[in-house]
Coordinates of C-alpha atoms in Angstrom, one line a residue:
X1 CA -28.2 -115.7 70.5
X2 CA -27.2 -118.6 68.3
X3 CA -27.2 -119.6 64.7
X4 CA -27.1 -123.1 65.0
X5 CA -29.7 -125.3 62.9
X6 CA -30.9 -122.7 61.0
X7 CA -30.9 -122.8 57.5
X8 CA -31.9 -120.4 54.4
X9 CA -32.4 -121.1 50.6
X10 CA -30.9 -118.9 48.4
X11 CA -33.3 -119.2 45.5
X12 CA -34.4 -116.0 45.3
X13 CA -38.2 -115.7 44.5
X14 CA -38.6 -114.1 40.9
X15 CA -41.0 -111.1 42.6
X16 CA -37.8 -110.3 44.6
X17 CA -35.4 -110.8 42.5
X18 CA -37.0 -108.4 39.6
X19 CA -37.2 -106.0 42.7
X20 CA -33.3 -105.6 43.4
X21 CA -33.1 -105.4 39.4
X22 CA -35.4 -102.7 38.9
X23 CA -32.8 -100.6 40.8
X24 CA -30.1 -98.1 39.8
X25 CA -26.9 -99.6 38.0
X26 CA -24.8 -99.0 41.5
X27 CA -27.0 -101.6 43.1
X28 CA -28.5 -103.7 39.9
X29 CA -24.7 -105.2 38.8
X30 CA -23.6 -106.1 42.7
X31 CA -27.1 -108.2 42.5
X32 CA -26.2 -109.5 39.1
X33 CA -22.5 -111.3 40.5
X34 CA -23.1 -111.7 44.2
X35 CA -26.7 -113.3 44.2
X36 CA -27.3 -114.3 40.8
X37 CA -24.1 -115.5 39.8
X38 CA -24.7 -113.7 36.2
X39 CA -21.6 -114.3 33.8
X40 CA -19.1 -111.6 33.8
X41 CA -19.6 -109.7 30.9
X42 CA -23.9 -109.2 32.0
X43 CA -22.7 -107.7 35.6
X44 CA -19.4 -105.9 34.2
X45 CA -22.1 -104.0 31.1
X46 CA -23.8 -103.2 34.1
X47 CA -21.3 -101.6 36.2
X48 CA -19.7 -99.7 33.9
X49 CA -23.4 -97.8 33.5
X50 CA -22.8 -96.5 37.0
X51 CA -21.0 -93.7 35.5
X52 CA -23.2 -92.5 32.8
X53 CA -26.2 -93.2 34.4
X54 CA -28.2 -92.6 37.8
X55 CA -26.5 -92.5 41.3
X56 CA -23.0 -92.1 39.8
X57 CA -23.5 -90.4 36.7
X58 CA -25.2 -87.7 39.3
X59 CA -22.5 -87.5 41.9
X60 CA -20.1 -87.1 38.9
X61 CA -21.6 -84.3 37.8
X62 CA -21.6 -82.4 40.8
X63 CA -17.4 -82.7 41.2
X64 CA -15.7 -78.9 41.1
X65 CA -13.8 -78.2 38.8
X66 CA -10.5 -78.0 41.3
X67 CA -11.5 -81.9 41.6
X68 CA -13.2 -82.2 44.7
X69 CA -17.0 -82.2 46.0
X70 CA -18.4 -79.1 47.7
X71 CA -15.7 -77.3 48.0
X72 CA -14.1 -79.2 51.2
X73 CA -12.2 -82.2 52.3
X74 CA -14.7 -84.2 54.8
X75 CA -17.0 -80.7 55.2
X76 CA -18.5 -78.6 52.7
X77 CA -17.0 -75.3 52.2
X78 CA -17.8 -72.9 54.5
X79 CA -19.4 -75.0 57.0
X80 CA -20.3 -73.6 60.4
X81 CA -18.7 -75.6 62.8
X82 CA -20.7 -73.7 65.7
X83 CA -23.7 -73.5 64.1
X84 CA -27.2 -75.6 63.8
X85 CA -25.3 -78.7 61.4
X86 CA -22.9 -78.7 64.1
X87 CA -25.4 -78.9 66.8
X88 CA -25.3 -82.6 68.6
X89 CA -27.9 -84.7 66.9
X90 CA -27.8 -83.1 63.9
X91 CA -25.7 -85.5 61.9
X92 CA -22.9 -83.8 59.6
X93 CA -22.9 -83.1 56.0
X94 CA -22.2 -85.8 53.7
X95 CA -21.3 -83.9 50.3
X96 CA -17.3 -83.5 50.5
X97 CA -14.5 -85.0 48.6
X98 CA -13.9 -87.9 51.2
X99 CA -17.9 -89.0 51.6
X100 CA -18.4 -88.8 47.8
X101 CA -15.6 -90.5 46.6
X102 CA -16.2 -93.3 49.2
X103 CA -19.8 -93.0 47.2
X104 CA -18.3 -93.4 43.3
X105 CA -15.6 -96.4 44.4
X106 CA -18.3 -98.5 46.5
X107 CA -20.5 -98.0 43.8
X108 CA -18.0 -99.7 41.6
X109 CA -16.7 -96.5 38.8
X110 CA -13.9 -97.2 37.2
X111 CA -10.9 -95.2 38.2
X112 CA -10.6 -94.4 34.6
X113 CA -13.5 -91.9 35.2
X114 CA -11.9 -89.4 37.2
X115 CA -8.3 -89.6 35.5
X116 CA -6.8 -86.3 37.0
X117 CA -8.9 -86.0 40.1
X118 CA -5.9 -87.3 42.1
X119 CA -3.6 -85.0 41.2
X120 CA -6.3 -81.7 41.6
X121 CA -6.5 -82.8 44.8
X122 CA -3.5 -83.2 45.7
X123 CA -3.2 -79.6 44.4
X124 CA -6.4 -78.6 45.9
X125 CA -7.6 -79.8 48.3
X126 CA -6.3 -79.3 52.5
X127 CA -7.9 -81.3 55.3
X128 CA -10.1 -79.0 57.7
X129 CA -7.9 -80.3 60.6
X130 CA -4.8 -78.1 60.5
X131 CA -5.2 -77.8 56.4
X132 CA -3.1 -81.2 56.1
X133 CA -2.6 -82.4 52.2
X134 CA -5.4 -84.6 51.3
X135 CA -3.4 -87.7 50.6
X136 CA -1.4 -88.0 53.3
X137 CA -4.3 -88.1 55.7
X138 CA -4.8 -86.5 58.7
X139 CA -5.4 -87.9 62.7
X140 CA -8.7 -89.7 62.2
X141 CA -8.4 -92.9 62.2
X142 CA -11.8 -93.2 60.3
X143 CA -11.2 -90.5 58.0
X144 CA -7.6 -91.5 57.1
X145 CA -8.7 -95.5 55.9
X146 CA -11.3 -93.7 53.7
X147 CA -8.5 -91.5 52.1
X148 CA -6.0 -95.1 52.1
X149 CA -8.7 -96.6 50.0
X150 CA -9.5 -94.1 47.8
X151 CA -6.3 -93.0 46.9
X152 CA -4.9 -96.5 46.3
X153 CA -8.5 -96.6 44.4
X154 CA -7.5 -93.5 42.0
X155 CA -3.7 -94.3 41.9
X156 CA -2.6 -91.4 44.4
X157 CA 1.0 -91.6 46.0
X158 CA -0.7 -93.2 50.1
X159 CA 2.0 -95.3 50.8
X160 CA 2.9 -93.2 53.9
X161 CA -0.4 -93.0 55.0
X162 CA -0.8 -96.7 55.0
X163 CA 2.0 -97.0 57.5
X164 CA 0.0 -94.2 59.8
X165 CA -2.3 -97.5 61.1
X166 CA 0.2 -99.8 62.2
X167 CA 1.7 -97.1 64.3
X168 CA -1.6 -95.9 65.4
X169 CA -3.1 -99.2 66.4
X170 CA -4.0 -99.1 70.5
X171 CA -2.8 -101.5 72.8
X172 CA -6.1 -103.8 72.6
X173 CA -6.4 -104.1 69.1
X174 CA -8.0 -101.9 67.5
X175 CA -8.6 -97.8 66.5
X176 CA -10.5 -95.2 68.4
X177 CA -10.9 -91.8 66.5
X178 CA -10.5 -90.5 69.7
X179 CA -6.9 -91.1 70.4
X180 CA -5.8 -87.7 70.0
X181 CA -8.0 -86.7 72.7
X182 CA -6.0 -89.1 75.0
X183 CA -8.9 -92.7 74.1
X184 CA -6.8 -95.7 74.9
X185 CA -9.4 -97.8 74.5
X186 CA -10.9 -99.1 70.9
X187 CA -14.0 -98.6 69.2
X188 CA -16.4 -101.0 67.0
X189 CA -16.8 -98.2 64.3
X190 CA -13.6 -96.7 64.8
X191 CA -12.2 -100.3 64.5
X192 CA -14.6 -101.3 61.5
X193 CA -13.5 -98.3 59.4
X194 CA -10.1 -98.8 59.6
X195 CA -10.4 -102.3 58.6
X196 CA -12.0 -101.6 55.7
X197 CA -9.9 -99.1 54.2
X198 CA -7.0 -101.6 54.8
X199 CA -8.8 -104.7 53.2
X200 CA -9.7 -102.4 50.2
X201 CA -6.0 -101.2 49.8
X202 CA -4.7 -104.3 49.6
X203 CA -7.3 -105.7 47.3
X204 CA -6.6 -102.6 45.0
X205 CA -2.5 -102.3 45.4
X206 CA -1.5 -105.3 47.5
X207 CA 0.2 -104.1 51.2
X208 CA 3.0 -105.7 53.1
X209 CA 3.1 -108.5 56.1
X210 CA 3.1 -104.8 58.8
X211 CA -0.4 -103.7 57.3
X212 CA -2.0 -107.5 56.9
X213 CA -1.1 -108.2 60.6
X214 CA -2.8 -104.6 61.7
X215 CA -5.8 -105.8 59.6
X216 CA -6.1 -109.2 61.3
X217 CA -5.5 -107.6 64.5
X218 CA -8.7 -105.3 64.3
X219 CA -10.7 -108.1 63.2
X220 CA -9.6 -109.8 66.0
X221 CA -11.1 -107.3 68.1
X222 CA -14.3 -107.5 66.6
X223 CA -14.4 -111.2 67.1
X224 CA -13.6 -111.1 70.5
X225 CA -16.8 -109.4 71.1
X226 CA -18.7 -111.5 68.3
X227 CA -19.1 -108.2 66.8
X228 CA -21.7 -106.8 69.4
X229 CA -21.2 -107.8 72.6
X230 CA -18.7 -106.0 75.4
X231 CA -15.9 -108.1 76.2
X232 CA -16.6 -107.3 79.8
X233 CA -20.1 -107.6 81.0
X234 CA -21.0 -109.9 77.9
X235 CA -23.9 -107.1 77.2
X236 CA -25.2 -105.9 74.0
X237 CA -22.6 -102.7 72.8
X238 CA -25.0 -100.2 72.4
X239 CA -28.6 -100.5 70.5
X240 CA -27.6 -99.2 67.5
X241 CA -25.4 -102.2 66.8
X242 CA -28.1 -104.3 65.6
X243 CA -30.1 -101.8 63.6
X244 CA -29.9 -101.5 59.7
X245 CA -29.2 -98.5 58.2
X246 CA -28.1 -97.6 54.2
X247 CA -25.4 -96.1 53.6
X248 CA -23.6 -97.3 56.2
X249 CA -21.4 -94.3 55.9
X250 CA -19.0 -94.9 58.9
X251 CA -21.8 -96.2 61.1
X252 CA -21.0 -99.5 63.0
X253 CA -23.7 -102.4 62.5
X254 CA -23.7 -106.2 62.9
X255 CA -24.5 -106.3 59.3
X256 CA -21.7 -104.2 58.1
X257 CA -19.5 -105.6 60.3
X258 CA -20.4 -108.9 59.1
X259 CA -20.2 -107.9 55.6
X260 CA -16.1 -106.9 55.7
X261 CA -15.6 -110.7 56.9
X262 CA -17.4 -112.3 54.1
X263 CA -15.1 -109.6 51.7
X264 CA -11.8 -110.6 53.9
X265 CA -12.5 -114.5 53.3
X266 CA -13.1 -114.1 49.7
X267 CA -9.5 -111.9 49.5
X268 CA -7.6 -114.6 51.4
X269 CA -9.6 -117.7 52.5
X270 CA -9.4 -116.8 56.2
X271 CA -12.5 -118.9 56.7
X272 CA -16.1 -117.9 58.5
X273 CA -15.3 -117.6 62.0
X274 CA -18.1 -119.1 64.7
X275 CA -17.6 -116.1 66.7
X276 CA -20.2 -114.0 63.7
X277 CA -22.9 -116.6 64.4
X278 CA -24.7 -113.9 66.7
X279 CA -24.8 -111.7 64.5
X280 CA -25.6 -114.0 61.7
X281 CA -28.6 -114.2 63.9
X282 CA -29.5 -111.0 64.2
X283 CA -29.5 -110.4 60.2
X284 CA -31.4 -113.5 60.2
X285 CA -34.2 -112.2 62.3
X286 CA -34.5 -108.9 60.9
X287 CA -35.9 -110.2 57.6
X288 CA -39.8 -109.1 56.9
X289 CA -42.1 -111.9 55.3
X290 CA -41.9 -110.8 52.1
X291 CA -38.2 -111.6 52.3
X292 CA -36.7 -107.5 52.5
X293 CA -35.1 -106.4 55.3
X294 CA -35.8 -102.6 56.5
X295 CA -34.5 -99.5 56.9
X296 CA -34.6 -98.6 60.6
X297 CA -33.2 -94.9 59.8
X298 CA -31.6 -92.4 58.0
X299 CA -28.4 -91.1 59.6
X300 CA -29.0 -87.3 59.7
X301 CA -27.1 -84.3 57.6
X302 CA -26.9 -83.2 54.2
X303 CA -27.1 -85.1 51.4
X304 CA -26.4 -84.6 47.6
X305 CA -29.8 -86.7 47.0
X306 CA -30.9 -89.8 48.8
X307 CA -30.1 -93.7 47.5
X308 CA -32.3 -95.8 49.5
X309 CA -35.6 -95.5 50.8
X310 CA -37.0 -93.5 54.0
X311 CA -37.2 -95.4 57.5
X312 CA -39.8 -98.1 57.8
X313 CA -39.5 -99.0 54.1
X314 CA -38.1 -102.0 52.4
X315 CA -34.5 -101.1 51.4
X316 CA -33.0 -102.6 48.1
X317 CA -29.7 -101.8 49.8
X318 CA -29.6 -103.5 52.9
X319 CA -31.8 -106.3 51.4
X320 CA -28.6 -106.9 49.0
X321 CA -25.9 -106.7 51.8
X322 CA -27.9 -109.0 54.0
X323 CA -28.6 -111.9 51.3
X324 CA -25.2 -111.7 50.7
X325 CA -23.7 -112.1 54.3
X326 CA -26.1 -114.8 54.6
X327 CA -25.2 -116.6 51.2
X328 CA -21.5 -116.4 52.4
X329 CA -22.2 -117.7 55.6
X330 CA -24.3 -120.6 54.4
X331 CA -22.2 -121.1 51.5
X332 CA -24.5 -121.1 49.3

C-alpha cells in the first residue's frame, strides 16, 4: 500500500462538522482545538463540562467511596475468573479503577476533580495479581503504563514504576505482556500501550533521558513494521490491525497506532516518519462517502454504559481520531 499523491481537504463540510458537535463534551471540545482550531477559552469552557455533564459526569458518579470503580483494580469485585466473563471470547469487564480512570483522563477531567482519589487508592485499592499496591504497578506491561499515566495524571508517588519499563523492555524493542510467561518476543498492542503511558507521563511530569530512549525504542518497533506488517514475511500482522474500533481500550489498530505518533511529534518535533504512510492509507480508505468512518465492532465485556455507536454505524469517535491523524499527516 502507498500514500503517495494523495491528498485530503480539511474543510470540514458544515453537515459534518455540526455532527461531531452535537456530541457529548468528552468528544465536542477535542473537535473544537484539534479540527476546528477554536480559540482556547471556547474548547477549554468545553472541556471543563466533561465533569459535570454526560460521559464524565456519569463515570464520576459511579466512583466508591474507598476511591476506586467497582470495587477492583483492573476487575470488578468479585469477578469469576473461571466463570462465563472469563470464558475465551468473552471480552473482560471494563468497569474497574484502571479502565475508568483511563476513561476520565482521555476524556480530558481535570485532576482537580478527583483531589484525594490518589491517596484512597493508595490506601485501597491491591492489584488482583498477588494483591500488589495500586501505584507501584504490577507485571503487565499494558496494565502498568495505564497506572504510569494515571498516576503521574492525579499526582500519585509512580516514579518507581516508571523505571519498571526500561528494565522490562525485550531485546527487540519492545513489550510483550507475556514476559512473565517466558515471551521474548514483542507485541504491537503490548508495545503500543506502553508507549502511551510513557508519552503521557512525560507530557504530564516530564521523565528522564532512560524513559525517552525506551519510548523511542518501542516506536522504533512499530516503525519497523510500518505499524502492520511482520518484519519477517512482510505480511499483514493479523486482521484486526486495520479495523476501527472505539474505545480503543488496549486494542492495537493502525489508527491508534498512528494516532500516538501524531501526539509524539507534537510533544517533541520528531517529525512524520514515511514508514506510517501504509497505514495512512488504510485510514484513508476506510472513509464512507459521507465523510465518517465506521465502527467495525465493539470489543466484548461489561461496560458502565456505552460511548460510541453499535458496529456498522458511523462513529463520532473514530471519525474524530481519523481526521485528525490525517490532518497531522497532511499538515493541514
Amino acid at each position: 500500500m502507498s500514500d503517495e499523491g494523495e491528498t485530503m481537504t480539511y474543510e470540514i463540510e458544515p453537515a459534518l462538522r455540526d455532527w461531531l458537535l452535537d456530541t457529548d463534551p468528552a468528544l465536542r471540545w477535542q473537535v473544537q482545538r484539534d479540527l476546528l482550531d477554536a480559540p482556547d477559552e471556547v474548547w477549554t469552557s468545553t472541556r471543563a463540562q466533561v465533569a459535570t455533564e454526560g460521559f464524565g459526569a456519569a463515570l464520576l458518579a459511579l466512583q466508591d467511596p474507598d476511591g476506586q470503580w467497582a470495587g477492583g483494580a483492573f476487575f470488578p469485585s468479585g469477578f469469576d475468573f473461571e466463570g462465563p466473563e472469563a470464558a475465551p471470547g468473552a471480552g473482560q469487564p471494563w468497569t474497574a479503577t484502571s479502565w475508568s480512570l483511563t476513561s476520565l483522563r482521555e476524556w480530558g477531567v481535570d485532576a482537580s476533580v478527583l483531589a484525594g482519589t490518589a491517596e484512597k487508592i493508595a490506601a485501597n485499592s491491591r492489584w488482583e495479581y498477588d494483591g500488589l499496591p495500586y501505584w507501584g504497578g504490577e507485571v503487565d506491561c499494558c496494565i502498568n503504563a495505564f497506572t504510569l499515566a494515571n498516576g503521574a495524571w492525579l499526582g500519585a508517588d509512580v516514579d518507581a514504576l516508571s523505571r519498571w519499563f526500561p528494565e522490562h523492555r525485550l531485546p527487540d524493542g519492545g513489550w510483550n505482556c507475556e514476559w512473565v510467561e517466558g515471551s521474548t518476543r514483542s507485541s504491537v498492542m503490548s508495545t503500543l500501550n506502553t508507549i502511551k503511558g510513557l508519552l503521557a507521563y512525560e507530557q504530564l511530569v516530564g521523565g528522564d533521558e532512560s524513559l525517552r530512549a525506551a519510548r523511542q525504542a518501542g516506536q522504533e518497533y512499530l516503525l519497523e513494521r510500518r505499524l502492520m506488517f511482520r518484519r519477517s514475511t512482510g505480511e499483514l500482522i493479523q486482521p484486526w490491525v486495520v479495523r476501527f474500533a472505539y474505545p480503543f481500550r488496549s486494542f492495537y489498530s493502525v489508527l491508534n497506532a498512528a494516532d500516538h505518533f501524531r501526539a509524539a511529534d507534537l510533544h517533541e518535533g520528531s517529525g512524520r516518519d514515511e514508514r506510517i504512510g501504509d497505514a495512512i492509507a488504510v485510514i484513508r480508505e476506510a472513509r464512507q462517502p459521507d465523510g465518517t468512518w465506521q465502527q467495525e465492532r465493539r470489543h466484548p465485556g461489561r461496560v458502565w454504559f456505552e460511548v460510541d455507536v453499535p458496529a456498522g454505524e458511523s462513529s463520532p469517535w473514530l471519525t474524530f481520531h481519523a481526521l485528525r491523524v490525517l490532518r497531522w499527516w497532511d499538515g493541514g
